[in-house]
Amino acid sequence: MKLWKPTTIRSKLSLFISLWFLCILTITVGIIIRFGQQSLHRIEEVTTSLVTESFQQEWEEQVSLLAATLAKQFAQPLYNLDAFHMQQTANLIAKQAGFLYVYVQDAQGIILVDTMPGAPSAGSALQDPISLKATQATERVIGRQGNVVDVAIPIFLYEEKLGIIRIGYDTQNLQQTTNTLVADVGEKVNYIISETVEYALMGAIIIWILIILTTLLLVRQLTAPFRVLVEGTKVIAQGDLNHRFPDTIQSEVGTLAKAFNEMATDLQGIVVTKEYMNNIFTSMVDTLVVTDSHAMIKTVNRAMLTMLDYQENELIGQPISHLFPEEAYTKLVLLQGTGLEKLAAQTAINHLETIYRSKLGQLIPVRFSISPMRDKHNQLQGIICVAHDISDLKQAEMARVDAEKQRQQLERQLRQSQKMEAIGTMAGGIAHDFNNILQYLFIVFEYLELNDPDGQFKDQIAMGIKYSNRGKELIHQILAFSRMSEQSFKVISVASIVKETLKMMKEVLPSSIEIKSDLEESSRNIMGNASQIHQTVVNLCTNAGHAMKAQGGRLSLTLKTIHLSDTAAQVHSLKTGEYLKFSVKDTGTGISTKNLEKIFDPFYTTKKMGEGTGMGLSMVHGIVLRHGGAIAVESQEGKGTVFDLFFPAVQKQIQEEHLAKTRPPEGKERILLVDDEKEVTKIIKKILTKKGYQIEIANTGEEAFAIFQRETPNYFDILITDQTMPLMSGIQLIEAIREINHDIPVILMSGYQEVATEEVMNAIGHIKSLIKPVSTKDVIEAIQLLKAQG
Amino acid sequence: MIKMIYICLGIIGFLLGNGGILWGNSPQTVLTIGQTTDDIRDELETYGKLVPYLQEQLKSMGVSKVEMKFAADNKISTLARYVNEKKLDIAMDSYFSTAQLMADTRAIPIIDLQRVKEKRSYIFVRNDSGVNQLSDLNGKVIAFEDPGSSSAYFVPRLALQNGGFEMAYIANLQTSVPAGKIGFVFPGSELNVSTWVFFKKVAAGALSDSDWEDPEYIPDQYRKTMKILYTTPPVPGRVVVVRPDLDPMLIEAIKQAFHNLDDTPEGRVASEQWNERKYKVVDVTEETIQQIQNVTQYFGNGEF
C-alpha cells in the first residue's frame, strides 16, 4: 500500500494548517473536559458546605426554638416538681428522629428529667462545659460536638431561675440529606457537563471540517500568484518579451512579479528604444509637458497629471496657458515680453518661479523651465516644459520668515525689560539716599514746629513739611516702580478698592467727564497690596481725566474674572489660569504710536511742567508686574485709550484687620534709639523727650548693644533702630538684644523694605517696621501699637 | 281525616321502632365495661383485646357490642354515677374502689382477680432525712400517688392507720401538718412521688415494690439516696362488679367469660395484654366480700 505524501506547497500547507488546528481543538476540548470535572468536584464541595452549614444553622434555631418553648411550658411543672408531666413531654420529643436527649435540670443543675432509657442521669448533676455554663447563664447556650447540636435554655418563672432545659440533636441525618442533595446536584451538573462536552466535541469536529475547507480555499488563493508566475516565466522564457505579470499581485510574489516585469522590460529596452523612452518620460518626478510649435499641449507625463489632478485627455490639445492662473501666465509672458512659443523659438528659460493651477483651482508654486524642440532643419517642432513642485520649499521659507519676526519681537521685549530693570535699579539707589535726606528734613521741620509756639515761622515750616511730603511721595513712587518698596501682600478685593477710589475720583475729575463702571460683584480676590492697587487706579483715572480734560468724554471702568487660555496667556507672558481683568477706557486724545512705546518709562510725560511727575504709568507698570500680572494698552489718536490690567485671581477670602485705634499722643516709655545719622537721632530724641519719653541714643549697633548690656534686661521698654548701619545692621542688633530680652518690642526703620519683608518680620516677632522718611508721629503711633499688642 | 291517619301511622311507627315500650324489657344488646383511670391511653391498651373477646363470648346472650367507658377523672364517684345512670354495666377495679362503688351503687362483685405474684408497697425516705421509723413521720408529709391507687395510696395508708397513725390530707404543702398526724399529698404519678422525696419536697413516699424497682419511676440515682422505711402487707388484686339490675343470666354469662380467660386459648390471648398473667380468676366468696367491706370500714365514704 502506497502512502500519500504531500509534494506541492499547496498540499503541504493545507496538511500543516489542518493538523495544527486539530491539535488546538483537541487541547481545547481536553481543557473543557478537565475544567468540567474540576468544576463538578468544586460544585459538590461548595454545595455540601453551603447546605450543611445552612441545615445546621436552621436546626440550631429550630432546636433553640423548641427548647425555648419547652422552657416556657415547663416553668410551672418545674416549680411544682411535676417531673412526670415534664418527662412525658420530653419523651415525646426525644422519640422524634434526630433528638438524642432532653434534660431538665433544677437551678443547681440536678437532673429531674432524663429521656435516656432508665433515666441514668436523673438525680445527678452533669459536669460537662455546657451544663456548667448553662447553670450560670441567663441566656441560651449552644454547643456543638461533632454532629450533635446541644442547646441549653434557662427556665424562668417570673424573675426566678428554676432550672434549665437541655436538648441534644444529632445532625447526622441532616448530613445524609445533604449528601443526597449534593449527589442530586452533582448528577445534574455532571449531566450538563457531559452534554457540554458532547456539544464541544461535535462543534470541534464541525469547526475542523470548516477549517479544512477554508484552508483549501485559502491555500488555493495564496498559491494562485505562484501559478501565474510559473506560467508567465514560461512564456517569457519562450521569447515573448511583451508578456508582463499583472501588477495586482500583492506581497513578496508581487515584488517578484515586478522584478520579473522589470527584467523583461530591461531586456525589451535593449531592442525597443521608443517604449524605453516612453517609460522614462512617464516615470519622471518632475512634470513634463510637450507642446507643438503653437504651444498646444501634445503630451503630458504622469507626474503632471498627478500634480494637477487631470486626466490625460483633458489636457491634450489644450493651450499651454491652460496650466497657469491668468495672472501668473500674464506675468510670465510680460516678463519675457512675448508669447511662450515665440520665446521658446528664440531661447530656453531656466528655473523661473511661477504658479501652476490644478483642475480644482489649487495654486502650486513651481520652478519652471522651457526649451525648444527642433528638427534636423532647426525648425521649431514644439516646446518642452519641465516644472518642479516647490510647495515645500515655499512653506519652509515662510516659516523661516515668521521665526525671524518672532525672534525680533523677543529681542525688542528683552531690550525693553533690561532697560526698565536698569532704570529701576538706578531709581532705587537714588531713592534710598533721598530717604535719608528727607528723614532729616522731616525731623528738623517737626522740631522747628515744636519750638515755634508763637507760630512765627508757621507758614515756612508748613511749606517745608508740604514739600518734604511731596518728596516722600515721589520717593515712594520711585521705589514702587523700582520694586524696592516691597510692601506687604495680602488677600484683597480689587472691586472694593476700585469702588472706593471711584468715589474720590468723582470729586476730582471735572463734571464734563462721564464716569461709568461695570464691576463684577462676584469677581475674585487677588494677593496684593491695597495701597498700590489704589495708586494704580488713581493714576490711570487721573491720566484718563487728563486726556479728556479739554473736550470731556467718558471714562469706563470694568472689572471681571476671566480665564486666560494658553494662547491668550502667552500674549501677556502669563501662565494659563484665572485672572482679574481691570480695564480703564477713556475717549480722550489717545496716544500716538510713537509715544506708546515710551509711556511706561520713568519721568516720561506729555503733560506740561508741574502737571505730572512722569512716574504715574511707570509706577502702574511696576505695581502690576509686582503683582504677577500684566498690562496691555491700546490707543488710537483722537479716539481714546484702553488700559487692560491682569491680576492673578486667588480663591482665598479677605481677613479683617483689627488695628488699635486709640493712639495716645504721649508716653513715658524708656527707649533705646539707634541710627547712624547722628543729627537725626538727636532731634528725634528732643522731640520724643518733649512727648514724655525717656530716650537714650546710640549711633552704631555695637554702641547700642553695649548700652543695653550695661543696663538690666528690662531697663528699656522699646528698641528703635535703623536697619542700614555699618558693621552691625538693625536686624543683627535686634537678634543680639533679643538674646538678653526675648520680648522687647522693636521698631525697625529702613530706607526701603528689602530686608524687612513680611517673612522676616514674622520670624522676629513683636516688631513694627517703618519706611523712611518717618515722622515722630509715625514713631509714636508705632510705639503705641506695640504697647497695645503687649 | 287524612291528617288523622298520618298522625296514627306516625305513632305506630314510633312504638314499633322502640319495641320495649310495646313488649316490655328486651335482652340488653350493648354492654359497657370500664374503671377509674388517669390515663385512658393506658386503659385502651389494657382493654384492647378484652372487649372484642367479651363481645364474642356474650354474643349468645344477645349482646351485639361491648363498649368501653372510663371515669377519666380517676374518681370512684364518677364511676358510681355511671353505674347508677346505667351507662356502665361492668366495672373492673381495685378492692378499695370496688368497696366504695358497692357502697354507692349496690354493685354486685362477681369475680375476684387474685394476684398470682404477691405485691407489696414500700414507704421510703431519703437516707439523709433523719426518718428512721414510722413514728418519725409524725408532723411530716408523705406522698401517695393518687387517690385511686391501691399500692401507692390505699394499702400504705391502711397500713399506717392500722399502725395507729392519724393521717391528714394536705392540699397545699405550705400548710403545716396538724400536730400528731402524718400529712399526705398526691403528686399524681409514681415519678413525681420519688422526685418529691428526692428533692425533699416531702419526707416520704409510697410506691409498690415493682415501681420501686422500675427506674422509670425511681431513677437509679434517686434510689441510691433512699431507703425503705416500711413494707406493707400484700396488696389485694382486682374485683369485677356488675350493675345490680343486670339480667342474672347475663351476669352468669359474664362470669363464665372471665373464667374462660384462664381456661381457653382465646381467653389467654385476650387477657395477655390485660393482666400479663398476673391475676388468677376466681369467684367472689363471702370472705372476699368481707375483705372489701373492711376497706370501707377504714375509708368510710372515700373522703380523705
mmCIF file of N, CA and C in Angstrom, chain B residues 123-126 131 137 141-144 193 197 202-206 229:
data_model
loop_
_atom_site.group_PDB
_atom_site.id
_atom_site.type_symbol
_atom_site.label_atom_id
_atom_site.label_comp_id
_atom_site.label_asym_id
_atom_site.label_seq_id
_atom_site.Cartn_x
_atom_site.Cartn_y
_atom_site.Cartn_z
ATOM 1 N N ILE B 123 -42.889 2.130 101.960
ATOM 2 C CA ILE B 123 -42.804 3.535 102.362
ATOM 3 C C ILE B 123 -41.308 3.830 102.465
ATOM 4 N N PHE B 124 -40.865 4.843 101.682
ATOM 5 C CA PHE B 124 -39.422 5.085 101.621
ATOM 6 C C PHE B 124 -39.112 6.550 101.923
ATOM 7 N N VAL B 125 -37.886 6.761 102.354
ATOM 8 C CA VAL B 125 -37.429 8.127 102.699
ATOM 9 C C VAL B 125 -35.998 8.306 102.191
ATOM 10 N N ARG B 126 -35.517 9.527 102.203
ATOM 11 C CA ARG B 126 -34.105 9.770 101.861
ATOM 12 C C ARG B 126 -33.235 9.298 103.010
ATOM 13 N N VAL B 131 -35.355 10.322 109.131
ATOM 14 C CA VAL B 131 -36.521 9.492 109.465
ATOM 15 C C VAL B 131 -36.065 8.033 109.493
ATOM 16 N N LEU B 137 -42.384 10.050 111.182
ATOM 17 C CA LEU B 137 -43.138 10.766 110.149
ATOM 18 C C LEU B 137 -44.191 11.686 110.736
ATOM 19 N N VAL B 141 -44.786 15.018 105.983
ATOM 20 C CA VAL B 141 -45.705 14.751 104.871
ATOM 21 C C VAL B 141 -45.205 13.558 104.075
ATOM 22 N N ILE B 142 -46.160 12.678 103.712
ATOM 23 C CA ILE B 142 -45.840 11.540 102.846
ATOM 24 C C ILE B 142 -46.574 11.725 101.532
ATOM 25 N N ALA B 143 -45.935 11.308 100.410
ATOM 26 C CA ALA B 143 -46.549 11.470 99.091
ATOM 27 C C ALA B 143 -47.111 10.143 98.632
ATOM 28 N N PHE B 144 -48.456 10.093 98.382
ATOM 29 C CA PHE B 144 -49.110 8.958 97.743
ATOM 30 C C PHE B 144 -49.329 9.333 96.289
ATOM 31 N N VAL B 193 -43.778 11.067 92.858
ATOM 32 C CA VAL B 193 -43.621 10.660 94.250
ATOM 33 C C VAL B 193 -42.128 10.580 94.591
ATOM 34 N N VAL B 197 -39.662 13.172 96.918
ATOM 35 C CA VAL B 197 -38.856 12.694 98.044
ATOM 36 C C VAL B 197 -37.395 13.072 97.814
ATOM 37 N N VAL B 202 -41.145 16.413 100.091
ATOM 38 C CA VAL B 202 -41.874 15.668 101.127
ATOM 39 C C VAL B 202 -40.860 14.788 101.869
ATOM 40 N N ALA B 203 -41.288 14.296 103.047
ATOM 41 C CA ALA B 203 -40.362 13.484 103.847
ATOM 42 C C ALA B 203 -40.325 12.043 103.369
ATOM 43 N N ALA B 204 -41.493 11.545 102.873
ATOM 44 C CA ALA B 204 -41.549 10.132 102.495
ATOM 45 C C ALA B 204 -42.465 9.945 101.309
ATOM 46 N N GLY B 205 -42.360 8.781 100.679
ATOM 47 C CA GLY B 205 -43.236 8.451 99.568
ATOM 48 C C GLY B 205 -43.630 7.001 99.665
ATOM 49 N N ALA B 206 -44.695 6.656 98.916
ATOM 50 C CA ALA B 206 -45.155 5.261 98.946
ATOM 51 C C ALA B 206 -45.375 4.778 97.523
ATOM 52 N N LEU B 229 -38.433 2.354 104.412
ATOM 53 C CA LEU B 229 -38.724 2.525 105.845
ATOM 54 C C LEU B 229 -39.696 1.442 106.343
#
